[in-house]
Structures are given as structure tokens and as C-alpha cells.
Tab-separated table of C-alpha atoms in Angstrom:
chain	number	residue	atom	x	y	z
A	1	LEU	CA	-0.090	0.190	-0.114
A	2	ALA	CA	1.048	3.659	-0.931
A	3	ALA	CA	2.274	5.233	2.294
A	4	GLY	CA	1.322	8.574	3.756
A	5	ALA	CA	-2.439	8.046	4.470
A	6	LEU	CA	-5.116	6.539	6.991
A	7	LEU	CA	-5.840	2.885	7.901
A	8	TYR	CA	-9.314	2.521	10.145
A	9	THR	CA	-8.334	-0.764	11.453
A	10	ASP	CA	-9.316	-0.088	14.765
A	11	ASP	CA	-11.513	-1.880	16.729
A	12	TYR	CA	-13.889	1.427	16.941
A	13	SER	CA	-14.864	3.330	13.600
A	14	LEU	CA	-13.201	6.233	12.944
A	15	THR	CA	-16.372	8.710	13.898
A	16	GLU	CA	-16.215	6.803	17.131
A	17	SER	CA	-12.805	7.156	17.603
A	18	VAL	CA	-12.491	10.991	16.756
A	19	GLY	CA	-15.631	11.478	18.626
A	20	ARG	CA	-14.217	9.895	21.766
A	21	ASN	CA	-11.325	11.968	21.612
A	22	LEU	CA	-13.274	15.297	20.727
A	23	ARG	CA	-15.238	14.691	24.166
A	24	ASN	CA	-12.350	14.430	26.299
A	25	ARG	CA	-10.751	17.242	24.926
A	26	ARG	CA	-14.040	19.089	25.494
A	27	ASN	CA	-14.777	17.650	29.168
A	28	ARG	CA	-10.895	18.848	29.890
A	29	ARG	CA	-11.603	22.540	28.486
A	30	ASN	CA	-14.767	22.547	30.379
A	31	ALA	CA	-13.284	21.477	34.136
A	32	ALA	CA	-10.158	24.144	33.195
A	33	ALA	CA	-12.926	26.742	32.704
A	34	VAL	CA	-15.237	25.872	35.406
A	35	ALA	CA	-11.877	26.178	37.513
A	36	ALA	CA	-11.191	29.287	36.535
A	37	GLN	CA	-14.496	30.680	36.585
A	38	SER	CA	-15.726	32.954	39.814
A	39	GLU	CA	-18.790	33.451	38.751
A	40	GLY	CA	-21.527	31.389	37.413
A	41	PRO	CA	-21.747	29.812	33.739
A	42	THR	CA	-23.333	32.300	31.264
A	43	PRO	CA	-25.979	31.623	29.157
A	44	SER	CA	-25.317	29.529	25.942
A	45	GLU	CA	-24.495	32.050	23.027
A	46	ASP	CA	-26.632	29.683	20.829
A	47	ARG	CA	-29.695	30.663	22.179
A	48	ARG	CA	-30.012	33.870	20.520
A	49	HIS	CA	-29.725	32.194	17.164
A	50	LYS	CA	-33.133	30.616	17.283
A	51	MET	CA	-35.581	31.759	14.986
A	52	GLY	CA	-39.175	31.496	16.408
A	53	PRO	CA	-41.801	29.573	15.384
A	54	ASP	CA	-43.802	32.548	13.914
A	55	GLU	CA	-40.763	34.624	12.768
A	56	ASP	CA	-40.064	35.318	9.093
A	57	GLY	CA	-36.500	33.763	8.555
A	58	MET	CA	-34.532	32.508	5.625
A	59	ILE	CA	-32.547	29.064	6.174
A	60	TRP	CA	-29.472	28.280	3.557
A	61	ILE	CA	-28.357	24.821	3.267
A	62	VAL	CA	-24.780	25.165	1.491
A	63	ASN	CA	-22.696	22.210	1.687
A	64	GLN	CA	-20.631	19.806	-0.682
A	65	PRO	CA	-21.812	16.472	-1.507
A	66	LYS	CA	-22.069	13.284	1.086
A	67	CYS	CA	-21.631	15.557	3.732
A	68	GLY	CA	-25.229	15.547	5.365
A	69	THR	CA	-26.834	18.203	3.176
A	70	GLY	CA	-29.727	15.372	2.448
A	71	SER	CA	-30.296	14.994	5.896
A	72	ILE	CA	-30.238	18.433	7.226
A	73	GLU	CA	-32.576	19.465	4.079
A	74	ARG	CA	-35.005	16.483	5.377
A	75	SER	CA	-34.650	17.671	9.003
A	76	PHE	CA	-35.948	21.148	8.347
A	77	LEU	CA	-38.081	19.795	5.745
A	78	TRP	CA	-39.949	17.249	8.335
A	79	GLY	CA	-39.695	19.218	10.952
A	80	LEU	CA	-41.109	22.350	9.616
A	81	GLY	CA	-43.978	21.252	6.863
A	82	CYS	CA	-42.100	23.089	4.340
A	83	GLU	CA	-43.278	22.151	0.311
A	84	GLN	CA	-40.843	22.600	-2.802
A	85	THR	CA	-41.366	25.891	-5.332
A	86	ASP	CA	-40.147	26.032	-8.728
A	87	GLY	CA	-38.453	29.308	-7.653
A	88	THR	CA	-39.812	31.119	-10.317
A	89	GLU	CA	-40.631	34.101	-7.505
A	90	TYR	CA	-37.083	34.341	-7.867
A	91	GLY	CA	-36.072	34.427	-11.119
A	92	ALA	CA	-34.801	31.090	-11.078
A	93	ASP	CA	-35.352	30.482	-14.725
A	94	LYS	CA	-33.192	32.683	-15.550
A	95	LEU	CA	-30.559	31.601	-13.009
A	96	ARG	CA	-27.925	28.900	-13.060
A	97	ALA	CA	-29.365	28.232	-9.665
A	98	HIS	CA	-28.298	25.181	-8.748
A	99	THR	CA	-30.602	25.611	-5.571
A	100	ARG	CA	-33.915	24.009	-4.261
A	101	PHE	CA	-36.260	26.158	-3.347
A	102	PHE	CA	-38.708	25.451	-0.441
A	103	ASP	CA	-41.736	27.388	1.157
A	104	CYS	CA	-42.482	27.051	4.963
A	105	PRO	CA	-45.404	28.102	7.834
A	106	GLY	CA	-44.407	30.645	9.162
A	107	ASN	CA	-43.290	32.787	6.046
A	108	LYS	CA	-39.943	30.686	6.596
A	109	LYS	CA	-37.762	30.469	2.956
A	110	LEU	CA	-35.792	27.312	2.740
A	111	PHE	CA	-32.877	26.829	0.399
A	112	ARG	CA	-30.472	24.066	-0.270
A	113	SER	CA	-27.390	23.741	-2.878
A	114	HIS	CA	-24.680	22.142	-3.280
A	115	HIS	CA	-22.881	24.726	-5.153
A	116	ARG	CA	-20.168	26.376	-4.455
A	117	ASP	CA	-21.306	29.813	-5.995
A	118	SER	CA	-24.354	30.168	-4.135
A	119	SER	CA	-23.353	33.414	-3.142
A	120	LEU	CA	-24.569	34.380	-6.453
A	121	THR	CA	-28.105	33.167	-6.087
A	122	LYS	CA	-28.380	34.476	-2.617
A	123	ALA	CA	-27.508	37.744	-3.962
A	124	HIS	CA	-30.627	37.618	-6.565
A	125	VAL	CA	-32.961	35.910	-3.515
A	126	ASN	CA	-32.231	39.042	-1.808
A	127	GLN	CA	-33.215	41.444	-4.555
A	128	LYS	CA	-36.377	40.019	-5.572
A	129	LEU	CA	-37.358	39.377	-1.908
A	130	GLU	CA	-36.134	43.281	-1.208
A	131	GLU	CA	-38.178	44.135	-4.263
A	132	GLY	CA	-41.160	42.852	-3.077
A	133	GLY	CA	-40.933	43.984	0.563
A	134	ALA	CA	-40.787	40.172	1.736
A	135	LYS	CA	-37.247	39.970	2.605
A	136	PRO	CA	-37.308	38.090	6.360
A	137	ASP	CA	-35.071	39.713	8.956
A	138	LYS	CA	-33.475	36.184	10.246
A	139	CYS	CA	-31.055	34.451	8.143
A	140	VAL	CA	-29.057	31.640	9.204
A	141	ALA	CA	-26.611	29.409	6.575
A	142	ILE	CA	-25.668	26.161	7.254
A	143	THR	CA	-22.624	24.187	6.167
A	144	ALA	CA	-20.727	21.201	7.446
A	145	VAL	CA	-17.783	19.106	7.324
A	146	ARG	CA	-16.723	15.623	7.182
A	147	ASP	CA	-13.463	13.841	7.181
A	148	PRO	CA	-12.614	14.064	3.155
A	149	LEU	CA	-11.103	10.435	3.521
A	150	LEU	CA	-14.860	8.884	4.446
A	151	SER	CA	-17.203	11.171	2.015
A	152	ILE	CA	-14.430	10.641	-1.344
A	153	PRO	CA	-15.380	7.046	-1.435
A	154	SER	CA	-19.484	7.999	-0.386
A	155	ARG	CA	-19.345	10.020	-3.214
A	156	PHE	CA	-17.957	7.756	-5.718
A	157	PHE	CA	-20.177	5.385	-4.599
A	158	GLU	CA	-23.367	7.309	-4.859
A	159	LEU	CA	-22.565	7.938	-8.397
A	160	LYS	CA	-21.613	4.297	-9.269
A	161	LYS	CA	-24.366	3.007	-6.756
A	162	LYS	CA	-26.662	1.707	-9.785
A	163	ASP	CA	-23.960	-0.390	-11.483
A	164	MET	CA	-22.654	-1.431	-7.513
A	165	CYS	CA	-24.931	-1.518	-5.394
A	166	GLU	CA	-25.593	-5.162	-5.458
A	167	GLY	CA	-21.999	-6.168	-4.975
A	168	THR	CA	-21.761	-8.140	-8.385
A	169	GLN	CA	-18.169	-6.867	-8.530
A	170	THR	CA	-15.250	-8.494	-6.816
A	171	LYS	CA	-13.149	-6.773	-3.869
A	172	GLU	CA	-10.504	-5.978	-6.919
A	173	GLU	CA	-12.493	-5.014	-9.430
A	174	ALA	CA	-14.220	-2.204	-6.979
A	175	LEU	CA	-11.040	-0.733	-6.293
A	176	ASP	CA	-9.299	-0.647	-9.353
A	177	ALA	CA	-12.679	1.646	-10.339
A	178	TYR	CA	-12.569	3.534	-7.207
A	179	LYS	CA	-8.193	3.940	-7.976
A	180	THR	CA	-9.258	5.794	-11.324
A	181	TYR	CA	-11.488	7.930	-10.270
A	182	LEU	CA	-8.950	9.223	-7.013
A	183	GLU	CA	-6.650	9.396	-10.174
A	184	ASN	CA	-8.602	10.795	-13.066
A	185	HIS	CA	-11.282	13.140	-11.470
A	186	GLN	CA	-11.351	16.183	-9.860
A	187	GLN	CA	-14.364	15.611	-7.742
A	188	PRO	CA	-12.266	14.283	-4.909
A	189	SER	CA	-10.574	17.360	-4.806
A	190	LYS	CA	-13.419	19.403	-3.964
A	191	GLN	CA	-14.899	17.626	-0.870
A	192	ALA	CA	-14.655	20.400	1.314
A	193	GLU	CA	-14.977	22.846	-1.614
A	194	THR	CA	-18.197	24.558	-1.044
A	195	THR	CA	-17.617	24.394	3.078
A	196	ALA	CA	-14.579	26.317	2.321
A	197	THR	CA	-15.868	29.051	0.333
A	198	MET	CA	-19.074	29.545	2.766
A	199	LEU	CA	-16.173	29.843	5.526
A	200	ARG	CA	-15.009	32.405	3.298
A	201	SER	CA	-17.983	34.325	2.639
A	202	PHE	CA	-18.296	34.997	6.248
A	203	GLY	CA	-14.751	36.405	6.294
A	204	ILE	CA	-13.131	33.491	7.742
A	205	GLU	CA	-9.773	32.140	6.110
A	206	ASP	CA	-8.060	30.200	8.429
A	207	ILE	CA	-9.815	26.577	7.620
A	208	THR	CA	-7.780	24.735	10.481
A	209	GLY	CA	-8.849	27.408	13.433
A	210	ALA	CA	-12.461	26.914	11.963
A	211	MET	CA	-12.180	23.225	12.653
A	212	GLU	CA	-10.754	23.503	15.902
A	213	LYS	CA	-13.559	25.518	17.156
A	214	LEU	CA	-15.697	22.626	16.574
A	215	ALA	CA	-14.059	20.392	18.622
A	216	GLU	CA	-15.628	21.609	22.008
A	217	ARG	CA	-19.190	20.614	20.832
A	218	GLY	CA	-19.136	19.497	17.003
A	219	TYR	CA	-20.706	22.667	15.971
A	220	ALA	CA	-20.225	26.256	16.236
A	221	PHE	CA	-21.983	30.032	15.125
A	222	PHE	CA	-20.251	32.419	13.243
A	223	ASP	CA	-21.660	35.982	12.998
A	224	GLY	CA	-22.324	37.189	9.252
A	225	PRO	CA	-20.291	39.853	7.039
A	226	GLU	CA	-19.840	43.418	8.343
A	227	ASP	CA	-19.912	44.446	4.105
A	228	GLU	CA	-23.596	45.143	3.827
A	229	GLU	CA	-22.818	44.154	0.006
A	230	ASN	CA	-22.168	40.833	0.676
A	231	PRO	CA	-25.078	38.767	-0.181
A	232	TRP	CA	-24.507	37.304	3.162
A	233	ALA	CA	-24.829	40.173	5.500
A	234	GLY	CA	-27.501	39.795	7.949
A	235	CYS	CA	-26.911	36.375	8.078
A	236	GLU	CA	-24.794	34.259	10.756
A	237	LEU	CA	-23.278	30.433	9.811
A	238	LEU	CA	-23.550	27.399	11.094
A	239	PHE	CA	-20.807	25.295	10.988
A	240	LEU	CA	-21.475	21.363	12.049
A	241	GLN	CA	-19.147	18.529	12.100
A	242	ILE	CA	-21.212	15.555	10.738
A	243	ASP	CA	-18.490	12.737	12.138
A	244	TYR	CA	-18.268	14.411	15.559
A	245	GLU	CA	-20.253	11.454	17.292
A	246	GLU	CA	-22.470	8.603	16.285
A	247	SER	CA	-25.533	9.837	18.185
A	248	ASN	CA	-25.779	12.957	16.432
A	249	ALA	CA	-26.441	14.942	19.525
A	250	ASN	CA	-23.883	17.683	18.645
A	251	LEU	CA	-26.276	17.911	15.262
A	252	ASP	CA	-29.666	18.442	16.926
A	253	GLU	CA	-27.948	21.085	19.389
A	254	GLY	CA	-26.863	23.025	16.288
A	255	LEU	CA	-30.296	22.690	14.607
A	256	ASP	CA	-31.990	23.356	17.414
A	257	ALA	CA	-30.492	26.479	18.181
A	258	VAL	CA	-31.460	27.618	14.729
A	259	LEU	CA	-34.852	26.528	15.105
A	260	GLY	CA	-36.544	25.027	18.202
A	261	GLY	CA	-37.201	21.577	18.164
A	262	ILE	CA	-35.578	20.593	14.685
A	263	LYS	CA	-33.379	17.197	14.973
A	264	MET	CA	-30.860	15.599	12.565
A	265	ILE	CA	-32.966	12.911	10.491
A	266	GLN	CA	-30.263	10.755	9.511
A	267	ASN	CA	-29.757	8.576	6.174
A	268	GLU	CA	-29.632	4.916	6.162
A	269	LYS	CA	-25.724	3.784	6.133
A	270	ARG	CA	-24.417	2.465	3.012
A	271	GLU	CA	-23.908	-0.806	4.643
A	272	VAL	CA	-27.948	-1.170	5.030
A	273	LEU	CA	-28.436	0.291	1.719
A	274	CYS	CA	-26.538	-1.828	-0.308
A	275	PRO	CA	-25.806	-5.076	2.086
A	276	GLY	CA	-24.299	-7.030	-1.016
A	277	ALA	CA	-21.716	-4.259	-1.726
A	278	ALA	CA	-20.607	-3.958	2.264
A	279	ASP	CA	-17.482	-5.586	1.923
A	280	ASN	CA	-16.106	-3.612	-1.314
A	281	TYR	CA	-17.560	-0.345	0.227
A	282	HIS	CA	-15.427	-0.852	3.149
A	283	ALA	CA	-12.490	-1.636	0.980
A	284	MET	CA	-12.575	1.958	-0.770
A	285	ILE	CA	-12.776	3.346	2.997
A	286	GLU	CA	-10.377	1.508	4.031
A	287	TYR	CA	-7.828	1.964	0.697
A	288	GLU	CA	-5.162	4.719	1.386
A	289	ILE	CA	-4.744	7.608	-0.638
A	290	ASN	CA	-1.566	8.595	-0.970
A	291	ASP	CA	0.165	12.115	-0.376
A	292	GLU	CA	1.052	12.345	-4.292
A	293	ILE	CA	-2.616	12.358	-4.632
A	294	LEU	CA	-3.732	14.590	-1.898
A	295	GLY	CA	-0.785	17.012	-2.887
A	296	ARG	CA	-2.243	17.131	-6.211
A	297	TYR	CA	-5.854	18.174	-4.953
A	298	ALA	CA	-4.265	20.537	-2.355
A	299	GLU	CA	-2.598	22.178	-5.577
A	300	THR	CA	-6.109	23.670	-6.687
A	301	ASN	CA	-8.118	23.245	-3.150
A	302	PRO	CA	-6.089	23.245	-0.351
A	303	GLU	CA	-8.474	23.174	1.976
A	304	ILE	CA	-8.917	19.397	1.354
A	305	LEU	CA	-5.611	18.818	2.892
A	306	GLU	CA	-6.057	21.021	6.109
A	307	ILE	CA	-8.923	19.035	6.900
A	308	ILE	CA	-7.286	15.572	5.881
A	309	ASN	CA	-4.598	16.849	8.504
A	310	TYR	CA	-6.988	18.071	11.225
A	311	TYR	CA	-8.737	14.808	11.418
A	312	ARG	CA	-5.389	13.374	11.230
A	313	LYS	CA	-4.078	14.883	14.202
A	314	VAL	CA	-7.416	14.130	16.178
A	315	GLN	CA	-7.060	10.205	15.160
A	316	ALA	CA	-3.392	10.342	16.250
A	317	GLU	CA	-4.742	11.691	19.388
A	318	ALA	CA	-7.029	9.360	20.256
């Protein structure tokens, strides 16, 4: 096997191992903070981010594939009872929007996209809502991160599931197809691109620093940009770590901080959806992506290696 990548051969899954280590770090930090405080704890800052059930608001889910986008979308759809629209009220027919549009009770608007250039769609939506005097006062954007060494094989398998779900290929055949994908396609390098773009849109250039803010509880809020010309002005950003812990308690808490009562609805695991291909899928997850390939990815998308290195560090400390 090539050098320079991770093998997940522990008795615990990567998520369990990373989650356990992050919880240990969080507990140590909390204990130190309690010891240092002379007064009682302050209220959680996240409570102020909630939208009331009857308050106008916009919720934008902007995230790369296989990093929880569909689950987050479904959590709001089912939690709010939203209905999808064609977006014509925003002029979507004239946009290359790459966006799903939803109307929700309480005059809330929900938007969902994988596209890194969602700022352009957001600017257009802002203009249309302002022209109609109907732009909500509250806005939360949501993006997420997942270890690219897990999301890359997940995305490949999703693209090939029509052919691979039954598991008719041998493990060697499945791995050969995966290796070809890794070596010849640009998609793997983009498995953190949309989130990195969203963080930059909110003025956050330090990707590793943003990841460190997730260590305490698996989610973090960031204030909106001060520049009124920025399409995201007036919004706050919720940054979620999808693989923080198996229970998804951090995701429940983060989504609830946006709107009370919203809980994460998790998709079924790949092994359940395609049981005949479980061994092949595990082989892809365990396959080492060497540093040469990762370095090539980082030439165009440096955030991919920054995030992988963060996960490597956490894994090494577990």
C-alpha cells in the first residue's frame, strides 16, 4: 500500500474514535473553565440564534455532497412541513441556480444547494425579496464538514451505486474503479470546496482554526459579514461536524439552536442500503489515498488537505 494515508483498523470506527477524543478534549477544557470562573456560567450563545416558530426567516443549506446535506434538508422539511417550489418568484428560470427552493409555515424560506457559487443565487434572491418588500429579518446559513477520507469514497459509491449496489464486482474490480476515480477525476479534490467557500464568504480564511472551534461540541456559530454588499450580510453561519459522534447529539443541538425542535434525521448507512456491496465499500474506505494524490488535490483545493490533516491529528491523539 502507498504511504502517507490513514488505515482505519481499530476496533472502533473512525467516527467513534474521533468523537471519543473530541469529547475528552471538551471535558478537559470545560473542567479548566469551571475551575477558572469566579462567577456562574453564562447562558449559551446559541440561544440567541433561534428563530421563533412564527418569525420570518431564511435558512440556507450550502454544502458539498456526502457531508449531510440531504439529511439536514430533510430535517427542516419534516420539522417545518415545507413544500418545494420551482423558484420562479426569485427568477430561478433565468439563473443557473443549482438550488432547491422551499416555502415553509411561518413565512420561512428554505434553500438548499451543493454549489460553491451560491452567493450569486443568494444575491439574486435578496434582490427579488427586497423588491417585493418581503425579505425576512432573520437568516441562518448552514454548512458542514466530514472527513474527506470518508466522504470521497462515499461520493464515488453514490455515483456508481446503480452498478455497484448489488455487489456483483469482486473487491479487486471495485477498488480498481475507485483508484481510477481518485487518479483521474477532479471531484475528490472538491470534497470540502463548498464549505471552504462559505467560510470565506463569512470572512473566515483559517480553515484549521474553524475546525478547532468544532472540538468542544461539534458545531459553531459565526457572525455574518459586516460588508452590507456581501449577499450573506445579516446572516449567521452554523458550521456543523457531521462525524463528531455517532449519536448525532451535536447535530441535534446545532439545528435546535437555529429553530427549536429541529432534530437531525440521519440517512440509512450504505451497508444497509447496499448490503451485498458492504465489503467492497469498506475496502474503498480502508484504501490509502497516498500523499502524491492528496498533494495534487491541494494544488487547486488546499482546504482538502487542511481538513484531512486536522482529522489525522485528532485520530493520532485518540
